[in-house]
Structures are given as C-alpha cells and as structure tokens.
C-alpha cells in the first residue's frame, strides 16, 4: 500500500491507497469508459433522465441538511410549481441548490477554471438561496459546534473562525495542483477536508457534496451518474456520517482519512452500478412509452413525459407538463386531452386544479409495447402492475448484459 499526503508541511490529511481503493478506482475507470462509449441515446429521454437525477440529488442533499422535501415536491418546485406542503423558505433553498449545481457545471468546462476561494463562496451563496440572513457566501464568524440528533452531545468541533479563510484558501490551492491525481481521490479528500473545516454557519454539507461533484466533472467523469453522490448518501445516511468518524471529535490538521476515502469511492461505484441498471431499464420503458404515445394517442414523442410520470404514480398538471415538454399552454391542453381521450390518462378535478393520473389502458399498453407477457392484470393496483413491468424489464437488462 502507498501513502499519499497533502497539506502544509506541519499538518496534513493523508490517506493510504488500500487494495479496496485501488480496485474501486479501476472499476470507476472501467465504468467511465463504458459510459463514454455508449451509442447515441434518445434526446428527450436523456434530458428527462438528467432532470430526474437532478431532482433526486437536490431532494436527498437538502433533506440531509434538515430541509424536509420529497423528490416529487422538488420536481414540482424546479418545474415552477409551488407545492403548498413546502414552506417558501425551503422552496428557495431547493432552487438555490439546483442553481449552485448548474453554476458548477457551467464553470467546470471553462478553460480558465481555477479552484479559488471566491468560487467556493459563490457556490455557497447559491446553495443558501442568496439569502444574506442565512450567511450566504460568507465565512462564519463564530464557532460552529456539531451536535448529534438530540441536539445536546457535541460530536465534532471545527477549527476556530479565525482559521477558516486560510484553511479554505489552502484547500483550493491543493485542489488546483491535483491534475495528476485520480479524480475520485480528489473528490473524496475535498469532501472530507471541507466538511472538517465547516467554514459556514449553515449549508456546509450541501456545499461539500457539490465541490465533490465538481472535482469529478473536472476530472472527466461527466456522465450524470458520476457527478452527484447525493442520492446515494441520502439513502445511506448512517454510512455517510460514520465515514467522518476518522476525523475524531475536534479539528486536527494531520489526520489519516483513509476510511472516508474508501467509503466515498465505494459509494461512487455502488451509485454508478445501481443507476446503470435503472437507466438501462428505464430506457426500454421510455421507448415503450414513445411507441404507445404514437400508436394509441397519435401523438408527439414529447407526450411520453406525461405518461412517464403517470406510470410512476405521480399527478401531472398542465404547468408541470409544460416545463418538461417546453410547449405553450394551448399545446399542453391539447396533448393532455389526447392522452385522456385515449384512456392512457385520467383527469381529476377541473379548472386550475385539474390534474392527470394513469388511465385504465396505460400499464397494459406499456406491457404490450415492451413485450412483457403476460401483461399485468387490469384489476391489480397500479403499483403492482408497474412493479411487475419494471422487474421484468430489469431482468431482461441483466440477462442481456445491457447494464454496466
């Protein structure tokens, strides 16, 4: 095993490139090669996939920091809806996180890109919804003690506020020099070091995860499967916080963070492999939806957006559909009416409260188009019909070696 270290001569984080890390780095490189060599994907489906991953990442990361929102609520917020179940302040944080992610992706391709303190402040400013009252884009001026879920027991003491600016500047300088370090290692160390510094009064976890994604993107891992670990960590919160235990109970410059690096890179592999199976399955589903749209409703391929959400048990509003299909109000009304008249959607409510759910013919037509036989019974609940279709398609992907 090799030991690699970084930081100032008198204090640094270090990690050992264990057999586990080496194996996972090789697997990530293999996954990257396979994803990069994929053939052309349906344009509308690819755009939809990116939006789905974005919504899931935003929901997971904001929820981990105490902003209680569901993935469906995030979808609607990002589409311009205003769910009554979500407070205005929380909606601003959801939009802010999305804006920070977009800011990072736009900057990452810049030929003049540099890791700088101002970049990090700009990301945090957006993460916090540009709200100065929340300390958006400003380093903390007081000590920030991390406590457990009870709110009483201190679990970690970051460095004093007087050290924050220097430590963040050093972190940015280190990241700038890592051109020849494998990006997954850079991503893991940035994530861990930034979280340890805890430079802001709030929003540190969200900012750390975005910086980790930025490091992957800058290193050439640009498929959406690689650039966000939020959803994986959101489903494995216990593992996430246990990985930080290597930092101890208070800030120390010189720490061996191998456990965190191992956990972070293993999570990357698990995330990509899981998303690969899911996306290969949903690509088949999307092609079936496209076929159903054209053959049953005599519609445009964009109408598959409405059927996709209805198939997964979500309500579709005119506004939400417009945001996905990028059409006018009149076109959206016409599209949704076609799908309703064909029995693929069912309308509920009237006027502005009108929304659409899966119609009686939807799952049967999807099963037939996808070649799933026998088709799920029409009398079975929607979720049972849906699960039967998805399981069958996933097994087809596995047996055919269509995943990664």
GROMACS .gro file of C-alpha atoms in nm:
model
  404
    1UNK     CA    1   0.000   0.000   0.000
    2UNK     CA    2   0.113   0.351  -0.075
    3UNK     CA    3   0.062   0.652   0.147
    4UNK     CA    4  -0.024   0.981  -0.015
    5UNK     CA    5  -0.047   1.302   0.181
    6UNK     CA    6  -0.138   1.661   0.122
    7UNK     CA    7  -0.144   1.989   0.310
    8UNK     CA    8   0.111   2.211   0.478
    9UNK     CA    9   0.443   2.058   0.590
   10UNK     CA   10   0.342   2.097   0.953
   11UNK     CA   11  -0.004   1.948   0.921
   12UNK     CA   12  -0.195   1.749   0.662
   13UNK     CA   13  -0.464   1.495   0.583
   14UNK     CA   14  -0.328   1.169   0.447
   15UNK     CA   15  -0.470   0.851   0.304
   16UNK     CA   16  -0.340   0.508   0.211
   17UNK     CA   17  -0.421   0.365  -0.131
   18UNK     CA   18  -0.551   0.035   0.002
   19UNK     CA   19  -0.634  -0.267  -0.211
   20UNK     CA   20  -1.001  -0.172  -0.181
   21UNK     CA   21  -0.936   0.180  -0.308
   22UNK     CA   22  -0.722   0.057  -0.597
   23UNK     CA   23  -0.989  -0.193  -0.702
   24UNK     CA   24  -1.265   0.066  -0.688
   25UNK     CA   25  -1.059   0.320  -0.882
   26UNK     CA   26  -1.008   0.061  -1.155
   27UNK     CA   27  -1.381  -0.018  -1.156
   28UNK     CA   28  -1.471   0.352  -1.184
   29UNK     CA   29  -1.235   0.393  -1.477
   30UNK     CA   30  -1.393   0.092  -1.646
   31UNK     CA   31  -1.743   0.231  -1.584
   32UNK     CA   32  -1.636   0.567  -1.723
   33UNK     CA   33  -1.502   0.404  -2.038
   34UNK     CA   34  -1.825   0.212  -2.092
   35UNK     CA   35  -2.047   0.514  -2.032
   36UNK     CA   36  -1.837   0.732  -2.260
   37UNK     CA   37  -1.861   0.473  -2.538
   38UNK     CA   38  -2.240   0.437  -2.526
   39UNK     CA   39  -2.415   0.486  -2.855
   40UNK     CA   40  -2.649   0.780  -2.917
   41UNK     CA   41  -2.936   0.798  -2.668
   42UNK     CA   42  -3.288   0.929  -2.735
   43UNK     CA   43  -3.256   1.306  -2.687
   44UNK     CA   44  -3.581   1.357  -2.499
   45UNK     CA   45  -3.519   1.056  -2.275
   46UNK     CA   46  -3.165   1.171  -2.196
   47UNK     CA   47  -3.292   1.516  -2.098
   48UNK     CA   48  -3.557   1.358  -1.882
   49UNK     CA   49  -3.301   1.135  -1.713
   50UNK     CA   50  -3.082   1.433  -1.627
   51UNK     CA   51  -3.379   1.616  -1.476
   52UNK     CA   52  -3.477   1.311  -1.272
   53UNK     CA   53  -3.125   1.272  -1.133
   54UNK     CA   54  -3.112   1.644  -1.060
   55UNK     CA   55  -3.438   1.634  -0.864
   56UNK     CA   56  -3.329   1.326  -0.669
   57UNK     CA   57  -2.991   1.479  -0.587
   58UNK     CA   58  -3.146   1.807  -0.472
   59UNK     CA   59  -3.406   1.629  -0.258
   60UNK     CA   60  -3.151   1.399  -0.097
   61UNK     CA   61  -2.890   1.665  -0.021
   62UNK     CA   62  -3.131   1.927   0.112
   63UNK     CA   63  -3.317   1.668   0.321
   64UNK     CA   64  -2.989   1.556   0.479
   65UNK     CA   65  -2.945   1.915   0.600
   66UNK     CA   66  -3.291   1.942   0.756
   67UNK     CA   67  -3.494   2.075   0.461
   68UNK     CA   68  -3.781   1.827   0.456
   69UNK     CA   69  -3.888   1.783   0.092
   70UNK     CA   70  -3.979   1.481  -0.117
   71UNK     CA   71  -3.843   1.410  -0.464
   72UNK     CA   72  -4.187   1.479  -0.612
   73UNK     CA   73  -4.206   1.816  -0.435
   74UNK     CA   74  -3.861   1.902  -0.569
   75UNK     CA   75  -3.968   1.806  -0.922
   76UNK     CA   76  -4.260   2.044  -0.898
   77UNK     CA   77  -4.059   2.327  -0.744
   78UNK     CA   78  -3.797   2.304  -1.018
   79UNK     CA   79  -4.076   2.297  -1.277
   80UNK     CA   80  -4.219   2.623  -1.144
   81UNK     CA   81  -4.498   2.480  -0.927
   82UNK     CA   82  -4.541   2.587  -0.567
   83UNK     CA   83  -4.642   2.288  -0.354
   84UNK     CA   84  -4.848   2.411  -0.059
   85UNK     CA   85  -4.678   2.148   0.158
   86UNK     CA   86  -4.339   2.322   0.129
   87UNK     CA   87  -4.257   2.649   0.308
   88UNK     CA   88  -4.142   2.940   0.087
   89UNK     CA   89  -3.802   2.945   0.256
   90UNK     CA   90  -3.747   2.577   0.187
   91UNK     CA   91  -3.851   2.625  -0.176
   92UNK     CA   92  -3.585   2.895  -0.206
   93UNK     CA   93  -3.322   2.654  -0.071
   94UNK     CA   94  -3.431   2.385  -0.318
   95UNK     CA   95  -3.400   2.626  -0.609
   96UNK     CA   96  -3.072   2.755  -0.467
   97UNK     CA   97  -2.917   2.409  -0.457
   98UNK     CA   98  -3.022   2.348  -0.817
   99UNK     CA   99  -2.876   2.686  -0.918
  100UNK     CA  100  -2.548   2.600  -0.743
  101UNK     CA  101  -2.527   2.269  -0.930
  102UNK     CA  102  -2.586   2.445  -1.262
  103UNK     CA  103  -2.330   2.712  -1.173
  104UNK     CA  104  -2.071   2.441  -1.107
  105UNK     CA  105  -2.138   2.256  -1.433
  106UNK     CA  106  -2.118   2.579  -1.632
  107UNK     CA  107  -1.789   2.677  -1.470
  108UNK     CA  108  -1.633   2.332  -1.486
  109UNK     CA  109  -1.587   2.346  -1.864
  110UNK     CA  110  -1.422   2.689  -1.857
  111UNK     CA  111  -1.069   2.674  -2.000
  112UNK     CA  112  -0.967   2.937  -1.744
  113UNK     CA  113  -1.115   2.747  -1.449
  114UNK     CA  114  -0.925   2.767  -1.122
  115UNK     CA  115  -1.002   2.639  -0.776
  116UNK     CA  116  -1.033   2.958  -0.575
  117UNK     CA  117  -1.188   3.078  -0.252
  118UNK     CA  118  -1.424   3.305  -0.445
  119UNK     CA  119  -1.555   3.005  -0.638
  120UNK     CA  120  -1.642   2.829  -0.313
  121UNK     CA  121  -1.808   3.141  -0.173
  122UNK     CA  122  -2.010   3.173  -0.494
  123UNK     CA  123  -2.131   2.814  -0.469
  124UNK     CA  124  -2.235   2.863  -0.107
  125UNK     CA  125  -2.413   3.188  -0.194
  126UNK     CA  126  -2.635   2.996  -0.435
  127UNK     CA  127  -2.677   2.695  -0.205
  128UNK     CA  128  -2.826   2.925   0.058
  129UNK     CA  129  -3.071   3.077  -0.187
  130UNK     CA  130  -2.877   3.405  -0.199
  131UNK     CA  131  -3.020   3.485   0.145
  132UNK     CA  132  -2.782   3.711   0.335
  133UNK     CA  133  -2.971   3.647   0.659
  134UNK     CA  134  -2.853   3.284   0.634
  135UNK     CA  135  -2.491   3.389   0.585
  136UNK     CA  136  -2.494   3.311   0.212
  137UNK     CA  137  -2.144   3.340   0.066
  138UNK     CA  138  -1.981   3.450   0.391
  139UNK     CA  139  -1.749   3.256   0.620
  140UNK     CA  140  -1.871   3.203   0.973
  141UNK     CA  141  -1.756   3.447   1.240
  142UNK     CA  142  -1.834   3.227   1.537
  143UNK     CA  143  -1.752   2.873   1.640
  144UNK     CA  144  -1.978   2.609   1.485
  145UNK     CA  145  -2.021   2.306   1.710
  146UNK     CA  146  -2.162   1.993   1.552
  147UNK     CA  147  -2.403   1.803   1.774
  148UNK     CA  148  -2.586   1.471   1.748
  149UNK     CA  149  -2.953   1.425   1.660
  150UNK     CA  150  -3.056   1.505   2.018
  151UNK     CA  151  -2.901   1.848   1.985
  152UNK     CA  152  -2.711   1.808   2.313
  153UNK     CA  153  -2.398   1.595   2.263
  154UNK     CA  154  -2.112   1.757   2.071
  155UNK     CA  155  -1.971   1.521   1.809
  156UNK     CA  156  -1.719   1.746   1.633
  157UNK     CA  157  -1.554   2.082   1.692
  158UNK     CA  158  -1.431   2.253   1.372
  159UNK     CA  159  -1.138   2.497   1.366
  160UNK     CA  160  -1.197   2.845   1.511
  161UNK     CA  161  -1.339   3.108   1.273
  162UNK     CA  162  -1.006   3.291   1.261
  163UNK     CA  163  -0.856   2.989   1.080
  164UNK     CA  164  -1.135   2.934   0.827
  165UNK     CA  165  -1.028   3.168   0.546
  166UNK     CA  166  -0.670   3.038   0.545
  167UNK     CA  167  -0.779   2.674   0.550
  168UNK     CA  168  -1.023   2.718   0.262
  169UNK     CA  169  -0.759   2.902   0.060
  170UNK     CA  170  -0.515   2.615   0.120
  171UNK     CA  171  -0.779   2.361   0.019
  172UNK     CA  172  -0.842   2.546  -0.309
  173UNK     CA  173  -0.467   2.569  -0.375
  174UNK     CA  174  -0.426   2.197  -0.311
  175UNK     CA  175  -0.715   2.110  -0.544
  176UNK     CA  176  -0.562   2.327  -0.816
  177UNK     CA  177  -0.241   2.121  -0.800
  178UNK     CA  178  -0.403   1.776  -0.831
  179UNK     CA  179  -0.403   1.748  -1.209
  180UNK     CA  180  -0.238   1.406  -1.200
  181UNK     CA  181  -0.428   1.262  -0.901
  182UNK     CA  182  -0.721   1.031  -0.986
  183UNK     CA  183  -1.036   1.249  -0.971
  184UNK     CA  184  -1.225   1.014  -0.734
  185UNK     CA  185  -0.945   1.061  -0.478
  186UNK     CA  186  -0.952   1.439  -0.521
  187UNK     CA  187  -1.330   1.436  -0.485
  188UNK     CA  188  -1.318   1.233  -0.164
  189UNK     CA  189  -1.045   1.441   0.002
  190UNK     CA  190  -1.209   1.774  -0.090
  191UNK     CA  191  -1.538   1.648   0.050
  192UNK     CA  192  -1.382   1.532   0.376
  193UNK     CA  193  -1.149   1.830   0.428
  194UNK     CA  194  -1.418   2.088   0.353
  195UNK     CA  195  -1.663   1.920   0.588
  196UNK     CA  196  -1.395   1.917   0.858
  197UNK     CA  197  -1.326   2.289   0.816
  198UNK     CA  198  -1.702   2.357   0.825
  199UNK     CA  199  -1.642   2.715   0.707
  200UNK     CA  200  -2.003   2.838   0.705
  201UNK     CA  201  -2.275   2.878   0.964
  202UNK     CA  202  -2.505   2.655   0.756
  203UNK     CA  203  -2.502   2.471   0.425
  204UNK     CA  204  -2.162   2.307   0.473
  205UNK     CA  205  -2.273   1.956   0.381
  206UNK     CA  206  -2.452   2.069   0.066
  207UNK     CA  207  -2.154   2.276  -0.044
  208UNK     CA  208  -1.910   1.991   0.030
  209UNK     CA  209  -2.110   1.749  -0.184
  210UNK     CA  210  -2.126   1.996  -0.473
  211UNK     CA  211  -1.749   2.051  -0.454
  212UNK     CA  212  -1.701   1.674  -0.464
  213UNK     CA  213  -1.916   1.657  -0.778
  214UNK     CA  214  -1.718   1.942  -0.933
  215UNK     CA  215  -1.392   1.753  -0.878
  216UNK     CA  216  -1.533   1.452  -1.062
  217UNK     CA  217  -1.658   1.662  -1.351
  218UNK     CA  218  -1.330   1.849  -1.383
  219UNK     CA  219  -1.151   1.515  -1.397
  220UNK     CA  220  -1.351   1.396  -1.698
  221UNK     CA  221  -1.622   1.198  -1.517
  222UNK     CA  222  -1.901   1.396  -1.682
  223UNK     CA  223  -2.186   1.148  -1.709
  224UNK     CA  224  -2.459   1.239  -1.458
  225UNK     CA  225  -2.405   0.903  -1.289
  226UNK     CA  226  -2.065   1.026  -1.164
  227UNK     CA  227  -2.126   1.389  -1.077
  228UNK     CA  228  -2.359   1.353  -0.783
  229UNK     CA  229  -2.348   1.122  -0.484
  230UNK     CA  230  -2.631   1.299  -0.302
  231UNK     CA  231  -2.896   1.038  -0.373
  232UNK     CA  232  -2.672   0.751  -0.264
  233UNK     CA  233  -2.569   0.922   0.059
  234UNK     CA  234  -2.931   1.024   0.121
  235UNK     CA  235  -3.024   0.656   0.124
  236UNK     CA  236  -2.724   0.560   0.338
  237UNK     CA  237  -2.708   0.844   0.589
  238UNK     CA  238  -2.566   0.625   0.865
  239UNK     CA  239  -2.276   0.516   0.644
  240UNK     CA  240  -2.218   0.878   0.544
  241UNK     CA  241  -2.176   1.008   0.897
  242UNK     CA  242  -1.979   0.705   1.013
  243UNK     CA  243  -1.727   0.775   0.737
  244UNK     CA  244  -1.647   1.107   0.905
  245UNK     CA  245  -1.560   0.942   1.236
  246UNK     CA  246  -1.198   0.922   1.122
  247UNK     CA  247  -1.178   1.299   1.184
  248UNK     CA  248  -1.213   1.245   1.558
  249UNK     CA  249  -1.404   1.474   1.791
  250UNK     CA  250  -1.233   1.802   1.702
  251UNK     CA  251  -1.032   1.965   1.425
  252UNK     CA  252  -0.680   1.833   1.373
  253UNK     CA  253  -0.475   1.920   1.065
  254UNK     CA  254  -0.292   1.588   1.045
  255UNK     CA  255  -0.543   1.304   1.017
  256UNK     CA  256  -0.546   0.975   0.827
  257UNK     CA  257  -0.875   0.988   0.634
  258UNK     CA  258  -0.838   0.653   0.458
  259UNK     CA  259  -1.173   0.526   0.598
  260UNK     CA  260  -1.356   0.822   0.445
  261UNK     CA  261  -1.177   0.789   0.110
  262UNK     CA  262  -1.261   0.418   0.097
  263UNK     CA  263  -1.628   0.482   0.180
  264UNK     CA  264  -1.656   0.769  -0.068
  265UNK     CA  265  -1.507   0.577  -0.362
  266UNK     CA  266  -1.706   0.262  -0.279
  267UNK     CA  267  -2.023   0.476  -0.277
  268UNK     CA  268  -1.928   0.612  -0.620
  269UNK     CA  269  -1.903   0.261  -0.760
  270UNK     CA  270  -2.229   0.150  -0.599
  271UNK     CA  271  -2.410   0.459  -0.724
  272UNK     CA  272  -2.299   0.417  -1.085
  273UNK     CA  273  -2.375   0.046  -1.094
  274UNK     CA  274  -2.723   0.098  -0.947
  275UNK     CA  275  -2.801   0.386  -1.182
  276UNK     CA  276  -2.674   0.186  -1.478
  277UNK     CA  277  -2.927  -0.092  -1.422
  278UNK     CA  278  -3.205   0.155  -1.353
  279UNK     CA  279  -3.134   0.368  -1.659
  280UNK     CA  280  -3.097   0.073  -1.894
  281UNK     CA  281  -3.435  -0.049  -1.767
  282UNK     CA  282  -3.599   0.290  -1.798
  283UNK     CA  283  -3.461   0.340  -2.147
  284UNK     CA  284  -3.660   0.034  -2.259
  285UNK     CA  285  -3.960   0.174  -2.072
  286UNK     CA  286  -3.919   0.512  -2.243
  287UNK     CA  287  -3.910   0.353  -2.588
  288UNK     CA  288  -4.230   0.169  -2.499
  289UNK     CA  289  -4.392   0.495  -2.383
  290UNK     CA  290  -4.288   0.663  -2.707
  291UNK     CA  291  -4.443   0.379  -2.905
  292UNK     CA  292  -4.766   0.392  -2.704
  293UNK     CA  293  -4.787   0.770  -2.746
  294UNK     CA  294  -4.765   0.746  -3.123
  295UNK     CA  295  -4.966   0.429  -3.184
  296UNK     CA  296  -5.250   0.478  -2.935
  297UNK     CA  297  -5.280   0.856  -2.899
  298UNK     CA  298  -5.142   0.955  -3.242
  299UNK     CA  299  -4.923   1.199  -3.053
  300UNK     CA  300  -4.579   1.355  -3.047
  301UNK     CA  301  -4.287   1.190  -2.866
  302UNK     CA  302  -4.291   1.475  -2.610
  303UNK     CA  303  -4.618   1.334  -2.472
  304UNK     CA  304  -4.423   1.043  -2.326
  305UNK     CA  305  -4.326   1.283  -2.045
  306UNK     CA  306  -4.683   1.283  -1.912
  307UNK     CA  307  -4.715   0.906  -1.939
  308UNK     CA  308  -4.382   0.852  -1.763
  309UNK     CA  309  -4.493   1.043  -1.453
  310UNK     CA  310  -4.839   0.887  -1.453
  311UNK     CA  311  -4.686   0.539  -1.482
  312UNK     CA  312  -4.482   0.606  -1.168
  313UNK     CA  313  -4.793   0.714  -0.977
  314UNK     CA  314  -4.741   1.089  -0.994
  315UNK     CA  315  -5.002   1.352  -1.075
  316UNK     CA  316  -4.939   1.558  -1.389
  317UNK     CA  317  -5.051   1.920  -1.405
  318UNK     CA  318  -5.060   2.143  -1.710
  319UNK     CA  319  -4.779   2.359  -1.570
  320UNK     CA  320  -4.562   2.060  -1.482
  321UNK     CA  321  -4.610   1.907  -1.826
  322UNK     CA  322  -4.528   2.238  -1.997
  323UNK     CA  323  -4.199   2.261  -1.808
  324UNK     CA  324  -4.098   1.914  -1.928
  325UNK     CA  325  -4.220   1.933  -2.287
  326UNK     CA  326  -4.139   2.303  -2.338
  327UNK     CA  327  -4.473   2.382  -2.502
  328UNK     CA  328  -4.740   2.652  -2.477
  329UNK     CA  329  -5.046   2.633  -2.254
  330UNK     CA  330  -5.269   2.556  -2.552
  331UNK     CA  331  -5.043   2.277  -2.678
  332UNK     CA  332  -5.025   2.126  -2.330
  333UNK     CA  333  -5.405   2.130  -2.302
  334UNK     CA  334  -5.433   1.957  -2.639
  335UNK     CA  335  -5.167   1.695  -2.561
  336UNK     CA  336  -5.317   1.603  -2.226
  337UNK     CA  337  -5.667   1.588  -2.374
  338UNK     CA  338  -5.546   1.343  -2.641
  339UNK     CA  339  -5.391   1.119  -2.379
  340UNK     CA  340  -5.708   1.133  -2.171
  341UNK     CA  341  -5.940   1.051  -2.461
  342UNK     CA  342  -5.723   0.751  -2.549
  343UNK     CA  343  -5.758   0.613  -2.197
  344UNK     CA  344  -5.389   0.650  -2.119
  345UNK     CA  345  -5.452   0.929  -1.867
  346UNK     CA  346  -5.744   1.006  -1.638
  347UNK     CA  347  -5.839   1.363  -1.545
  348UNK     CA  348  -5.917   1.464  -1.187
  349UNK     CA  349  -6.062   1.799  -1.084
  350UNK     CA  350  -6.142   2.095  -1.304
  351UNK     CA  351  -6.004   2.435  -1.396
  352UNK     CA  352  -5.669   2.525  -1.242
  353UNK     CA  353  -5.685   2.227  -1.007
  354UNK     CA  354  -5.716   1.982  -1.297
  355UNK     CA  355  -5.453   1.712  -1.293
  356UNK     CA  356  -5.398   1.376  -1.455
  357UNK     CA  357  -5.315   1.028  -1.331
  358UNK     CA  358  -5.266   0.693  -1.503
  359UNK     CA  359  -5.563   0.588  -1.714
  360UNK     CA  360  -5.708   0.239  -1.734
  361UNK     CA  361  -5.517   0.147  -2.052
  362UNK     CA  362  -5.173   0.277  -1.962
  363UNK     CA  363  -4.997  -0.018  -1.799
  364UNK     CA  364  -5.149  -0.275  -2.033
  365UNK     CA  365  -5.036  -0.083  -2.340
  366UNK     CA  366  -4.686  -0.034  -2.198
  367UNK     CA  367  -4.657  -0.405  -2.119
  368UNK     CA  368  -4.767  -0.497  -2.470
  369UNK     CA  369  -4.529  -0.250  -2.635
  370UNK     CA  370  -4.235  -0.361  -2.419
  371UNK     CA  371  -4.306  -0.727  -2.490
  372UNK     CA  372  -4.382  -0.809  -2.129
  373UNK     CA  373  -4.603  -1.116  -2.122
  374UNK     CA  374  -4.832  -1.193  -1.970
  375UNK     CA  375  -4.939  -0.832  -1.919
  376UNK     CA  376  -5.028  -0.747  -1.558
  377UNK     CA  377  -5.397  -0.787  -1.480
  378UNK     CA  378  -5.607  -0.477  -1.529
  379UNK     CA  379  -5.766  -0.524  -1.187
  380UNK     CA  380  -5.436  -0.516  -0.998
  381UNK     CA  381  -5.337  -0.187  -0.827
  382UNK     CA  382  -5.123   0.042  -1.041
  383UNK     CA  383  -4.814  -0.007  -0.825
  384UNK     CA  384  -4.838  -0.386  -0.864
  385UNK     CA  385  -4.874  -0.361  -1.241
  386UNK     CA  386  -4.586  -0.113  -1.256
  387UNK     CA  387  -4.358  -0.324  -1.037
  388UNK     CA  388  -4.426  -0.633  -1.249
  389UNK     CA  389  -4.326  -0.447  -1.565
  390UNK     CA  390  -4.013  -0.291  -1.413
  391UNK     CA  391  -3.892  -0.620  -1.260
  392UNK     CA  392  -3.936  -0.800  -1.592
  393UNK     CA  393  -3.751  -0.529  -1.783
  394UNK     CA  394  -3.469  -0.520  -1.525
  395UNK     CA  395  -3.424  -0.897  -1.553
  396UNK     CA  396  -3.409  -0.860  -1.930
  397UNK     CA  397  -3.134  -0.600  -1.891
  398UNK     CA  398  -2.934  -0.824  -1.656
  399UNK     CA  399  -2.965  -1.132  -1.874
  400UNK     CA  400  -2.878  -0.940  -2.187
  401UNK     CA  401  -2.577  -0.772  -2.032
  402UNK     CA  402  -2.721  -0.431  -2.122
  403UNK     CA  403  -2.612  -0.266  -1.798
  404UNK     CA  404  -2.259  -0.192  -1.682
   0.00000   0.00000   0.00000
